[in-house]
Short mmCIF file of C-alpha atoms (C1' of nucleotides) in Angstrom, two decimals:
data_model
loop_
_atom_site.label_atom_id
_atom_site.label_comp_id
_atom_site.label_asym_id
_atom_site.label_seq_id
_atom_site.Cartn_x
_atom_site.Cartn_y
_atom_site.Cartn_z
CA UNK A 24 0.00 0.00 0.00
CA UNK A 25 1.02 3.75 -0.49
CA UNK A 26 0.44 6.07 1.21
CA UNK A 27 0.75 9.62 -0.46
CA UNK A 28 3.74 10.67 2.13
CA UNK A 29 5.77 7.66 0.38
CA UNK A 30 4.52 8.75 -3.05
CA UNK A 31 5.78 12.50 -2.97
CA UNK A 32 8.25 12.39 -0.42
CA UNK A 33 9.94 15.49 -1.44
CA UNK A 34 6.75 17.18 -0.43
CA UNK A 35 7.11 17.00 3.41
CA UNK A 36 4.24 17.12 5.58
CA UNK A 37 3.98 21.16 6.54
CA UNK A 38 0.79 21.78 4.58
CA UNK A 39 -2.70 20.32 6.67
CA UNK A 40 -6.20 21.24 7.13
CA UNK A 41 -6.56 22.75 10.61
CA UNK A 42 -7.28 25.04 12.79
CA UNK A 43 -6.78 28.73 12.19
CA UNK A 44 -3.44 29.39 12.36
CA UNK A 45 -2.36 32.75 14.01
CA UNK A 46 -1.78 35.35 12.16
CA UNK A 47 -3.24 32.93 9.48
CA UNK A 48 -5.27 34.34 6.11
CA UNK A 49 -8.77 36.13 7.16
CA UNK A 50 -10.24 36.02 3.89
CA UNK A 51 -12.61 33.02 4.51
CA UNK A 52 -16.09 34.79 3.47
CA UNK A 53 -17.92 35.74 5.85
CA UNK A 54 -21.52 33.93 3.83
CA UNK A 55 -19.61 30.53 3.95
CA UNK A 56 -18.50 30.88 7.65
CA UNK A 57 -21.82 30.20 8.51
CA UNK A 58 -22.62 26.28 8.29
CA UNK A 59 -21.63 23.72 10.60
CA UNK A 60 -18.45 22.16 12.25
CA UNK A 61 -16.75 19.32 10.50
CA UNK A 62 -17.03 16.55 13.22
CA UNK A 63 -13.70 15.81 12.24
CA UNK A 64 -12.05 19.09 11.92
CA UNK A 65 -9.01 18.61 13.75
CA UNK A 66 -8.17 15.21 12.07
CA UNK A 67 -9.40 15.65 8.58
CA UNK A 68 -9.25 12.16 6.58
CA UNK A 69 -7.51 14.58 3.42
CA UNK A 70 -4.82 15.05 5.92
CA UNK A 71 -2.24 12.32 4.22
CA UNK A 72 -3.97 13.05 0.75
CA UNK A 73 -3.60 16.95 0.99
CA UNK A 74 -0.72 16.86 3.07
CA UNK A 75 1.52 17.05 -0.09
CA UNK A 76 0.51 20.29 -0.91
CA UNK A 77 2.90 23.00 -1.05
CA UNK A 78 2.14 26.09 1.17
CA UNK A 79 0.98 28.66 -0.64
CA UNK A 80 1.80 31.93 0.09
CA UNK A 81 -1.04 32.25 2.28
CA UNK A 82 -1.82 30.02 5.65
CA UNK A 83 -4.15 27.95 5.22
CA UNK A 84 -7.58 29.13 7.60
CA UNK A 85 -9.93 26.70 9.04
CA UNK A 86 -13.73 27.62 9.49
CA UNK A 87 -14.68 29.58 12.66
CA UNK A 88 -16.19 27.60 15.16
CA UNK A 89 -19.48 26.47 14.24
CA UNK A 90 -22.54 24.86 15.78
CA UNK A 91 -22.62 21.20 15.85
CA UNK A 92 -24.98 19.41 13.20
CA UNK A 93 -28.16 18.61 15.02
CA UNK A 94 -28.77 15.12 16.10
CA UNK A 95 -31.42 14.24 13.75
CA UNK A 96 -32.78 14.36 10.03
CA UNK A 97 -36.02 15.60 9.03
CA UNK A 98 -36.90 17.78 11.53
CA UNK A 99 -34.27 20.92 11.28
CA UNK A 100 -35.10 23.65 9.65
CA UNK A 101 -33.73 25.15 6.52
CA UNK A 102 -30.34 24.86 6.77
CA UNK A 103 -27.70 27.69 7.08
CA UNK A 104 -25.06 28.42 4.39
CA UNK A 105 -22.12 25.94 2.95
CA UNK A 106 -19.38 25.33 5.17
CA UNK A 107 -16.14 26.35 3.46
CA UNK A 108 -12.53 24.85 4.16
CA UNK A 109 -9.85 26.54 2.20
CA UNK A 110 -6.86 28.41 1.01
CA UNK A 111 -8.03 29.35 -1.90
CA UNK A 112 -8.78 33.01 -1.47
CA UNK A 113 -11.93 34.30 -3.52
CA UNK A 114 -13.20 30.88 -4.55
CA UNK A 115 -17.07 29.81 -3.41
CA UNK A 116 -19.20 27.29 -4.35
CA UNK A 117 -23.31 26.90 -4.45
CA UNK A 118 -24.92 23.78 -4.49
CA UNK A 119 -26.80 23.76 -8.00
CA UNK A 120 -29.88 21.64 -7.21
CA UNK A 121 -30.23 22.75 -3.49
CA UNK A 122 -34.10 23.11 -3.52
CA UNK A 123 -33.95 19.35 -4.27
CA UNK A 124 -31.50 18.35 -1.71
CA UNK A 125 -33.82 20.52 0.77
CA UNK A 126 -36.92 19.16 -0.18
CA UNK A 127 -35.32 15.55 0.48
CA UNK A 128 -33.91 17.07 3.22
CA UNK A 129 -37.14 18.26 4.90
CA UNK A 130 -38.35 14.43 4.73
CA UNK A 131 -34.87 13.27 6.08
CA UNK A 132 -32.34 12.15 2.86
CA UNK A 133 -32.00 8.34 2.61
CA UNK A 134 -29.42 6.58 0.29
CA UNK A 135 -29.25 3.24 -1.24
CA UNK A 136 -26.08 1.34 -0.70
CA UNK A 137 -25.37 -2.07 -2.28
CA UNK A 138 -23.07 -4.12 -2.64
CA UNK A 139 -22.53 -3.57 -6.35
CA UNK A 140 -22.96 0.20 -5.74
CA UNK A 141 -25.31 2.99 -6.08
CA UNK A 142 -25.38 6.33 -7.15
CA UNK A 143 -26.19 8.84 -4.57
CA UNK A 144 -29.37 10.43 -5.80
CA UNK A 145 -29.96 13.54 -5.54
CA UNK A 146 -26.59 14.21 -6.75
CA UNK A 147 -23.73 16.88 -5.50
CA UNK A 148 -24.13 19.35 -8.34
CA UNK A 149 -22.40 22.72 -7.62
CA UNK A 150 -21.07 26.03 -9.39
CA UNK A 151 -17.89 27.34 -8.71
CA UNK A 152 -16.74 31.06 -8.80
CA UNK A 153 -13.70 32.79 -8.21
CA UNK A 154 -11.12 30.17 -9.64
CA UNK A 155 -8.23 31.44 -12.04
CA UNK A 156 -9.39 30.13 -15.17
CA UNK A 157 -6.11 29.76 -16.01
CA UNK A 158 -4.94 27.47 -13.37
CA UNK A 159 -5.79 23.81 -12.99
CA UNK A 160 -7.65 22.27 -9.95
CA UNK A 161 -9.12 18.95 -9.14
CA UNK A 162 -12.54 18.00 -8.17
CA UNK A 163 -12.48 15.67 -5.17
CA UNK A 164 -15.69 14.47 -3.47
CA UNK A 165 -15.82 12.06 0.12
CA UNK A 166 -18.46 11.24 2.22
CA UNK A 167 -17.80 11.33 6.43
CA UNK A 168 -19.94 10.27 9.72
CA UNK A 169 -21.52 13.21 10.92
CA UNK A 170 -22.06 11.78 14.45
CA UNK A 171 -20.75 8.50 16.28
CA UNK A 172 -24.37 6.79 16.35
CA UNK A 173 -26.28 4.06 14.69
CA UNK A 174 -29.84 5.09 13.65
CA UNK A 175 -32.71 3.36 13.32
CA UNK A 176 -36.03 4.36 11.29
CA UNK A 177 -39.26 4.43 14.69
CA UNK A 178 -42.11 4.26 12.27
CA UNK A 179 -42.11 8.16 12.03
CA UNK A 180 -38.28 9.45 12.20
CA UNK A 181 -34.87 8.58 12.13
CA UNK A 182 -33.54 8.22 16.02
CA UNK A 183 -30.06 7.40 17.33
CA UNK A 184 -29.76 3.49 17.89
CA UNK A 185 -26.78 3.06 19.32
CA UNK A 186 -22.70 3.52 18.87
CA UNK A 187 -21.91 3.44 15.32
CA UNK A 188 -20.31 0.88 13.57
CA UNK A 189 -15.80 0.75 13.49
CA UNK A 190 -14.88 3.46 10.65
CA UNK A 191 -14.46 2.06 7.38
CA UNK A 192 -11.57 2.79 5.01
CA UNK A 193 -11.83 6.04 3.72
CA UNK A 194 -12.23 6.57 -0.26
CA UNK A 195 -12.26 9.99 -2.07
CA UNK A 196 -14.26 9.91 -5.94
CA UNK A 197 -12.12 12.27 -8.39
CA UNK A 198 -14.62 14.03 -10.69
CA UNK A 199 -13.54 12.45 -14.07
CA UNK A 200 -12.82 15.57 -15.58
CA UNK A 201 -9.94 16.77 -13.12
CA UNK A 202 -7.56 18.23 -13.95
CA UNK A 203 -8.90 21.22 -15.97
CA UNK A 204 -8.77 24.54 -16.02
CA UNK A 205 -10.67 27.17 -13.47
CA UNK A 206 -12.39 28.61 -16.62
CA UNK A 207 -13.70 25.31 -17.37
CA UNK A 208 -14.84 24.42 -13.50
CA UNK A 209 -16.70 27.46 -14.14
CA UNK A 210 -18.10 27.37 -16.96
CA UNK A 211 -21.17 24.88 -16.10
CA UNK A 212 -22.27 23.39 -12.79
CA UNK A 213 -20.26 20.43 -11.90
CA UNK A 214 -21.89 17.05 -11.22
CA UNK A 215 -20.63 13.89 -8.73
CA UNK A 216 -23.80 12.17 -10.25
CA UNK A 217 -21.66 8.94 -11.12
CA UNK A 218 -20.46 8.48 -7.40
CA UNK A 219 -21.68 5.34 -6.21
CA UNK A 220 -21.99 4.17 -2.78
CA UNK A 221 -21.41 0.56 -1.55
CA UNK A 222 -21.78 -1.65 2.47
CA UNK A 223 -19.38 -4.05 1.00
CA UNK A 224 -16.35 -3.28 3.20
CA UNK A 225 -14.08 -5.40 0.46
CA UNK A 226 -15.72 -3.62 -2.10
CA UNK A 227 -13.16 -3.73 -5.16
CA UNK A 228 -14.53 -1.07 -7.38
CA UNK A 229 -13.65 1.99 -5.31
CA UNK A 230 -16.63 2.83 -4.45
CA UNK A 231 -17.31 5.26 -1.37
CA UNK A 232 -17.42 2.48 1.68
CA UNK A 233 -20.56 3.26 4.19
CA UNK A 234 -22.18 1.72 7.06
CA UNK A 235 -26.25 0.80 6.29
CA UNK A 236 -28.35 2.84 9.07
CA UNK A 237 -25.64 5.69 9.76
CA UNK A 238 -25.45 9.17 8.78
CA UNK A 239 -23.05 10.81 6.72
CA UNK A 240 -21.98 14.13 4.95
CA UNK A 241 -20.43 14.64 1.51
CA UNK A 242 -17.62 17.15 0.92
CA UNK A 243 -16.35 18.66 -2.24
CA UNK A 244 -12.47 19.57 -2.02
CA UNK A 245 -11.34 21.99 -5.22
CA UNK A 246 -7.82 21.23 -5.02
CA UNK A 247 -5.16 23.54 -7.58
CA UNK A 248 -2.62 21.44 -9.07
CA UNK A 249 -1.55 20.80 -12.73
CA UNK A 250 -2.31 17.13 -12.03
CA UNK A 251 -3.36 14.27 -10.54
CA UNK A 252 0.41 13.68 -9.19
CA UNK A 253 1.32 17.25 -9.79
CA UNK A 254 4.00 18.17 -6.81
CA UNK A 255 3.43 21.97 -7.24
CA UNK A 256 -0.11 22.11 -5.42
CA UNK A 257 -1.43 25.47 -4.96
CA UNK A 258 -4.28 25.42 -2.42
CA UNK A 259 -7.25 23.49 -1.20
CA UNK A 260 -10.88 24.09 -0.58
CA UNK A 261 -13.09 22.24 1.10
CA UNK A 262 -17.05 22.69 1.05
CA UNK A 263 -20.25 20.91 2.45
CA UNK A 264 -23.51 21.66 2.44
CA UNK A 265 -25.83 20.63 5.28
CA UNK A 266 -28.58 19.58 3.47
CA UNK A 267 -27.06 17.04 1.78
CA UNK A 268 -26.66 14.62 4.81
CA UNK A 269 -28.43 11.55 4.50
CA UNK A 270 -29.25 8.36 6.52
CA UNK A 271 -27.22 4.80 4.40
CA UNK A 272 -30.31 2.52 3.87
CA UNK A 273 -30.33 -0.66 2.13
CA UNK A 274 -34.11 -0.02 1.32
CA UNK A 275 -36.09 2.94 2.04
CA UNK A 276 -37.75 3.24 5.56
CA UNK A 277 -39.32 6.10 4.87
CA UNK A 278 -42.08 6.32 2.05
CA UNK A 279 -41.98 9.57 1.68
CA UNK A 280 -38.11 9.68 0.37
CA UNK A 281 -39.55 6.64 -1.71
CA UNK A 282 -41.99 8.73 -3.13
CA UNK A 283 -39.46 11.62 -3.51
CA UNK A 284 -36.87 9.37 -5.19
CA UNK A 285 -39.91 7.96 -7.45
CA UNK A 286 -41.14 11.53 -8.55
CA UNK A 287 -37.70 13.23 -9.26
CA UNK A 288 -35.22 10.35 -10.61
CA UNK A 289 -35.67 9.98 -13.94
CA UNK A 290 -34.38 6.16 -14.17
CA UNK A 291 -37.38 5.46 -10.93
CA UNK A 292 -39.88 6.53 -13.67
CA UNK A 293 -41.62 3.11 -14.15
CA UNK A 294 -42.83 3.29 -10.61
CA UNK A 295 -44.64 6.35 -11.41
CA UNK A 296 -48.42 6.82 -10.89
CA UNK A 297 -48.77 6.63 -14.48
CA UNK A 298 -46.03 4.22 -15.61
CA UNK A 299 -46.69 0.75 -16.19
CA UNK A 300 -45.17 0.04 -12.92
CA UNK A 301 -47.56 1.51 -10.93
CA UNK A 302 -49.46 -0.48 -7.99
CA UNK A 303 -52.46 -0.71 -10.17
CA UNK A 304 -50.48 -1.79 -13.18
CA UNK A 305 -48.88 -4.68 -11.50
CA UNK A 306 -51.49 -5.95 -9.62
CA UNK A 307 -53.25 -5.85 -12.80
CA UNK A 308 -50.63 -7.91 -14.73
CA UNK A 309 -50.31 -10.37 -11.93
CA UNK A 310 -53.92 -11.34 -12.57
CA UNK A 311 -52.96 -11.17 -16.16
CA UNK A 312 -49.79 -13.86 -15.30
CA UNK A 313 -52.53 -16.10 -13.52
CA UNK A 314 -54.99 -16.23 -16.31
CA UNK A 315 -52.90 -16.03 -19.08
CA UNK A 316 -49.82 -14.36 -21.21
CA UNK A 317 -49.53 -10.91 -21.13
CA UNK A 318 -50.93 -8.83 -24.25
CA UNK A 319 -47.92 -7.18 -26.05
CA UNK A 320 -47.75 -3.46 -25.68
CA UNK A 321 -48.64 -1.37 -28.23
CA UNK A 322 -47.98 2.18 -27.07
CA UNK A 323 -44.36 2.74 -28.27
CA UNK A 324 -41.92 2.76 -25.93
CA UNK A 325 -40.83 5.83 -24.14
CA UNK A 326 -42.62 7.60 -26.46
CA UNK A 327 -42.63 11.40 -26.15
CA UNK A 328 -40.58 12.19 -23.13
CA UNK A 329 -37.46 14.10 -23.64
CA UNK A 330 -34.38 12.52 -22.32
CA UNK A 331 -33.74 14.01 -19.40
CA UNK A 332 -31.73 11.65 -17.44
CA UNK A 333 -28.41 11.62 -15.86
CA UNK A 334 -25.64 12.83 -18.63
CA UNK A 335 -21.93 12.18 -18.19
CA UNK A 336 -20.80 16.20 -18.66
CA UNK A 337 -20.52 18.12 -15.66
CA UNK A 338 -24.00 19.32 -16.38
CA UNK A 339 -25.63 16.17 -15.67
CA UNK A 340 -27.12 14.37 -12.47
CA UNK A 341 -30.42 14.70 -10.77
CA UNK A 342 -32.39 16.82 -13.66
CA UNK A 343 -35.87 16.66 -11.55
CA UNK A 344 -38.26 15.63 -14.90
CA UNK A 345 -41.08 16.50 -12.88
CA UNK A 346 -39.91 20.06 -12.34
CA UNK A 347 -39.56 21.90 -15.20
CA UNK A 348 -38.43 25.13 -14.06
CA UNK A 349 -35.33 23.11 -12.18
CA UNK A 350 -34.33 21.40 -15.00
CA UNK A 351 -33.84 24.65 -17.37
CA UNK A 352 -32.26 26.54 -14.41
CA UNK A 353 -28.58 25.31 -14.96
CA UNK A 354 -29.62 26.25 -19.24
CA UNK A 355 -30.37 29.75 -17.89
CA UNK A 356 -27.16 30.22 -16.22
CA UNK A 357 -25.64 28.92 -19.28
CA UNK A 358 -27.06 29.94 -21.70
CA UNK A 359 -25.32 27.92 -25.00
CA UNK A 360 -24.64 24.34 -24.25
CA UNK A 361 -20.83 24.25 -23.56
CA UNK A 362 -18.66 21.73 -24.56
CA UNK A 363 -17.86 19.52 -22.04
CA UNK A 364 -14.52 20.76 -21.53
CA UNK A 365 -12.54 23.31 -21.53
CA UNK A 366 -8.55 23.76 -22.53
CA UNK A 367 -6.80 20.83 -22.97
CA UNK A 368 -9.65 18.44 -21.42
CA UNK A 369 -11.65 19.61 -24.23
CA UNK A 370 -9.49 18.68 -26.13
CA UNK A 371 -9.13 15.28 -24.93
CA UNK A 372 -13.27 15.24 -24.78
CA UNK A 373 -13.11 15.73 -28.68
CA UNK A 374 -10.44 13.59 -28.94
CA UNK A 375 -12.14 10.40 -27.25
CA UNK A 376 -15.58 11.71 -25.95
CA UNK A 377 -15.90 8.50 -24.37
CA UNK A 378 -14.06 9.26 -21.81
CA UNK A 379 -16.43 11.81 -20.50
CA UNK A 380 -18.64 9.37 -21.34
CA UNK A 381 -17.74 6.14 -19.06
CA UNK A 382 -14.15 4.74 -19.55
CA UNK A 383 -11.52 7.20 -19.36
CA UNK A 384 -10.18 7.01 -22.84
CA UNK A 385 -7.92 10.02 -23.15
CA UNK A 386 -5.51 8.07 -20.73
CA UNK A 387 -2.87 5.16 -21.52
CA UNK A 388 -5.17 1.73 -21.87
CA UNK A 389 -6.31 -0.24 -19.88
CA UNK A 390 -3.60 -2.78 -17.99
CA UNK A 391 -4.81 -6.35 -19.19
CA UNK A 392 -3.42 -7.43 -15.71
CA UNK A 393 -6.38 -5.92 -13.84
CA UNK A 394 -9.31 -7.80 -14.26
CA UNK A 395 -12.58 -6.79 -15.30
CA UNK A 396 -15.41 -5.60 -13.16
CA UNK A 397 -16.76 -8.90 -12.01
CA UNK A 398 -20.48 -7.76 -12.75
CA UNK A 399 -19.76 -6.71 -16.16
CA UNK A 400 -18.30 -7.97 -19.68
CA UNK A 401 -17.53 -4.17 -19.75
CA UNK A 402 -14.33 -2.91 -18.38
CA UNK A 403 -15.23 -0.81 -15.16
CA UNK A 404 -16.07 2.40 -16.12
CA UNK A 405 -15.63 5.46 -14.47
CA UNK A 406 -15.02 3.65 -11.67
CA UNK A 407 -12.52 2.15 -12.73
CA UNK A 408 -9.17 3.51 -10.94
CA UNK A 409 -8.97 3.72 -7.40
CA UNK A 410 -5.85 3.94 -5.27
CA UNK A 411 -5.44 1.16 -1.66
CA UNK A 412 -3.30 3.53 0.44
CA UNK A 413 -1.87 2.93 3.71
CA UNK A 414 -2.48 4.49 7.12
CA UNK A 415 -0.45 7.45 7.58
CA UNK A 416 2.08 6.69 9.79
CA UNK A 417 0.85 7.80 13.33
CA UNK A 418 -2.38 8.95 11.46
CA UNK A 419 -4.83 5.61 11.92
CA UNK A 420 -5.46 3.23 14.55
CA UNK A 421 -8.07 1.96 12.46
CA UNK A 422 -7.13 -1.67 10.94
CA UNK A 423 -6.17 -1.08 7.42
CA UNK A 424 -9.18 -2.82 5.35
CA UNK A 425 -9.04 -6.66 5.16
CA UNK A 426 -7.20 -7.67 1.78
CA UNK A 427 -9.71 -9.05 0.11
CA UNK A 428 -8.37 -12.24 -1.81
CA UNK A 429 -9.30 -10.61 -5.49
CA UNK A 430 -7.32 -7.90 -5.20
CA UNK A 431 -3.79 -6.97 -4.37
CA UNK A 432 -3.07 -4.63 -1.24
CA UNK A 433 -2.83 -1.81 -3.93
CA UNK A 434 -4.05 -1.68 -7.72
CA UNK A 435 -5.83 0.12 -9.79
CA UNK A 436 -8.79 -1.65 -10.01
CA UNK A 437 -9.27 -1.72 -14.22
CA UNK A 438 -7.01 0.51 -14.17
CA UNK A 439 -5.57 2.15 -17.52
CA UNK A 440 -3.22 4.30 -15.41
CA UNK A 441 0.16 2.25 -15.29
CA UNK A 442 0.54 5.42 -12.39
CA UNK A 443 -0.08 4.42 -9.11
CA UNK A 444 -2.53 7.17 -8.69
CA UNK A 445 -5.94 7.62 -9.38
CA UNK A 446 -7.42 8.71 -12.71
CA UNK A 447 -10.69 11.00 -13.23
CA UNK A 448 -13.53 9.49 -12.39
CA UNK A 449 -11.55 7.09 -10.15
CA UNK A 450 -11.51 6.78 -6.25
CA UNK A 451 -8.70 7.23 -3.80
CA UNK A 452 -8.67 5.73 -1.16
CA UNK A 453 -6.69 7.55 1.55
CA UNK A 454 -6.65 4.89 4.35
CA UNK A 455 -8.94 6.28 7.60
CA UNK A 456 -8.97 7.42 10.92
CA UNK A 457 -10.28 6.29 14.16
CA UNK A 458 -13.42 8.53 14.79
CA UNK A 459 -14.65 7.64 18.21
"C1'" DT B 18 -39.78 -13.06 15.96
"C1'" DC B 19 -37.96 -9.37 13.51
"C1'" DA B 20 -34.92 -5.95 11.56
"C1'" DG B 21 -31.79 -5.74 8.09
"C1'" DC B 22 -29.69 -7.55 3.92
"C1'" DT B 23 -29.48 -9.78 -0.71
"C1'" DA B 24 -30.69 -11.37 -5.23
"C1'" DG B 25 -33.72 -11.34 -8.86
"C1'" DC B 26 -37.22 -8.96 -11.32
"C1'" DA B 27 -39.48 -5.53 -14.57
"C1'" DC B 28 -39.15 -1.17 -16.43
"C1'" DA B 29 -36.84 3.29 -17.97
"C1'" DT B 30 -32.81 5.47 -19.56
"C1'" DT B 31 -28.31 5.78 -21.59
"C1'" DT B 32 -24.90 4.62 -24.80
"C1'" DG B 33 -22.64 3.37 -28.90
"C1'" DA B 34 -22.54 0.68 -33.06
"C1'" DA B 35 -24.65 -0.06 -37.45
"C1'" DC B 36 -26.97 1.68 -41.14
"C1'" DA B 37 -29.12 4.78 -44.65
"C1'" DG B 38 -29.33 8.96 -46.99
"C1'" DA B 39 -27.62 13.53 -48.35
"C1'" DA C 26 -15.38 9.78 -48.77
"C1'" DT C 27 -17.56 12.34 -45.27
"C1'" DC C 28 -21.14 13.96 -42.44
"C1'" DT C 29 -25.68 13.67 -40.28
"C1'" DG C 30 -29.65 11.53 -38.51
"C1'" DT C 31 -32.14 7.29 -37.20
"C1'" DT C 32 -32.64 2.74 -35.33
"C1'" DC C 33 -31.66 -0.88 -32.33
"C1'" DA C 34 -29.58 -3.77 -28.83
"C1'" DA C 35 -26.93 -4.05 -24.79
"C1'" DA C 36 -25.68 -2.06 -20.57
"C1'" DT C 37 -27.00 0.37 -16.70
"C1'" DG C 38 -29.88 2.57 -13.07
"C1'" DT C 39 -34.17 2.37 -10.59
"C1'" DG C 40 -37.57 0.60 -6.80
"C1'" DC C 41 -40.10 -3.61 -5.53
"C1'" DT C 42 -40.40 -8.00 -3.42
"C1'" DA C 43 -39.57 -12.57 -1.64
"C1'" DG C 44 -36.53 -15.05 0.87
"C1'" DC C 45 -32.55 -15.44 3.79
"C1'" DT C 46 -29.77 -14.44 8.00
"C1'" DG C 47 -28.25 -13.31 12.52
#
DNA sequence: TCAGCTAGCACATTTGAACAGA
DNA sequence: ATCTGTTCAAATGTGCTAGCTG
């Protein structure tokens, strides 16, 4: 295993996430300041990831003290402002579909985890402002605790249920398009909508690791480097936005977020009032199954709806089909449809589109030594590349994850990087800390 | 007994290859 | 020969449900 200390050693360890420092930069905005507390501020899990980063010539500053996240979902009210982590002076993010996130919210947010993995839906989708647009920065997205409890679903509302489960190794999705340019980040609302999110603690994909029945926050880090392995790293921010915690399920407790999930994901259509899937529809063709075959269709399929699904550019994710004035919003703020890239990923989107697409084509092949994803003919797509690092020394007293027989201590799982880091649209995983 | 998990199912959407026509 | 638009099949993403497990 690596860990990224042993992987740029000449970067020493003087750059961290932390609290203010004194004397330290003051130009955290004011707007972002107010949010919440990471729960793990002092010992953020980025620490060995980030840690490489050179200092910039400002000091890194931490959030303000903040309020603590309440203890429970679905009954808080709106919630307050992003939190913002950074050093990069002038830079802010907004989470595109936040009416979504706090309608879900309102309800209390469940995700689906499975073994195989499952997209988070809704999905992070944010703008970014104040970037150079000539400088390149990477799009990182993790998911953390928010508390140290179990919870359990009483009929009405999520309650505590317990100590939560040991940490599990912690894995960071790159957004397949990093690195590009600030004037690219900017151009369109970035998207996480391919993240998936699996309870299989040996899970060989990369895919963000969870406990079922726990709660958890996602966090988008914008981090300035050239690339992926770039040893010139000019700053990091770190955002979250409190109402995009959610409660790991592996099904729904609460049939409202059913309902929710049914009525704004486009791929949950068939379970629509009106699809065929409907109640009445199926307990219609179950009759149908006892008397007889089922009459073939006629109506064509999918006829006259306009694609409006999930889309691989940074534009796509949770387009609510159901709400048209949220699905033209992002078209408003941009108004022509922009390539998906910018600079020299554009250049690599025109070059092999399909690797803003699914597989990351624009990079070397993939190794024939990795094997395939063992649920698909297809080689693993964008989550394909995913980096087993070690502990930091001193930094984890949690038990490095179990090496799972299939795979090696580290790989790149499908991996068409022969570099033992992650590509875009690949996970890192950064090892993990003890929590409680 | 029961809460939680898993696998299989049907349906909708996405994606890319194949093809036809300009 | 090249470009554009259409069609189609396979892959993938959903929630539902029955059965299993601890």
């Amino acid at each position: 295993m690596y860990h990224p200390r042993e992987l740029y050693p000449s970067l020493g360890t003087g750059y961290r996430l932390g609290p203010p420092q004194p004397g330290g930069d003051s130009s955290f905005p004011p707007a972002l300041a107010e949010g919440y507390r990471y729960p793990d501020l002092d010992t953020p899990k980025l620490d060995c990831f980030l840690s490489g980063i050179e200092a910039g010539p400002r000091t890194l500053a931490a959030a303000p003290p903040l309020p603590l996240l309440p203890p429970t979902l679905g009954t808080e009210p709106a919630p307050p402002a992003a939190e913002a982590l950074h050093s990069l002076p002038g830079v802010s993010m907004s989470l595109e579909n936040q009416e979504l996130w706090k309608e879900f919210s309102a309800v209390g947010t469940e995700m689906i985890i499975t073994k195989a993995g499952r997209r988070m839906f809704p999905a992070c989708r944010v703008s970014v402002t104040g970037l150079d647009p000539e400088a390149r920065y990477l799009f990182l997205l993790d998911v953390v605790p928010v508390d140290g409890a179990r919870y359990r679903w009483q009929g009405r509302r999520w309650e505590p249920s317990g100590k939560a489960e040991p940490r599990l190794p912690d894995r960071v999705y790159i957004h397949p398009d990093s690195p590009a340019t600030g004037a690219h980040w900017m151009l369109q609302p970035v998207s996480f909508h391919r993240v998936k999110l699996t309870n299989s603690t040996l899970d060989p994909h990369g895919h963000l690791i969870l406990h079922s029945m726990h709660k958890y926050q996602p966090r988008i880090h914008l981090v300035r480097a050239a690339q992926l392995c770039s040893q010139h790293w000019g700053g990091v921010a770190s955002f979250r936005f409190p109402e995009t915690t959610f409660i790991s399920v592996t099904a729904y407790q609460n049939p409202r977020i059913t309902q929710l999930k049914i009525a704004a994901n486009p791929f949950a259509k068939g379970f629509r009032e009106n699809g065929r899937n409907c109640k009445r529809e199926r307990d219609a063709r179950v009759k149908r199954k006892l008397r007889g075959p089922e009459p073939v269709a006629t109506e064509a399929y999918g006829s006259g709806d306009t694609p409006g699904g999930p889309c691989d550019s940074t534009l796509g994710g949770d387009v609510r089909e159901s709400d048209p004035e949220q699905a033209s919003a992002p078209q408003e703020a941009v108004p022509a449809p922009a390539p998906p890239c910018g600079g020299p990923s554009a250049e690599a989107y025109l070059l092999h589109p399909a690797a803003f697409h699914g597989a990351p084509n624009h990079l070397p092949t993939r190794n024939p030594t990795f094997p395939e994803a063992p649920d698909s003919g297809r080689p693993a797509p964008y989550s394909a590349a995913f980096l087993e690092l070690q502990p930091g020394p001193g930094g984890s007293g949690y038990p490095a994850a179990p090496p799972g027989a299939s795979f090696a201590p580290h790989f790149l799982q499908g991996g068409p990087f022969p570099l033992p880091y992650p590509g875009p649209g690949g996970y890192l995983d950064v090892g993990s800390k003890p929590m409680y």
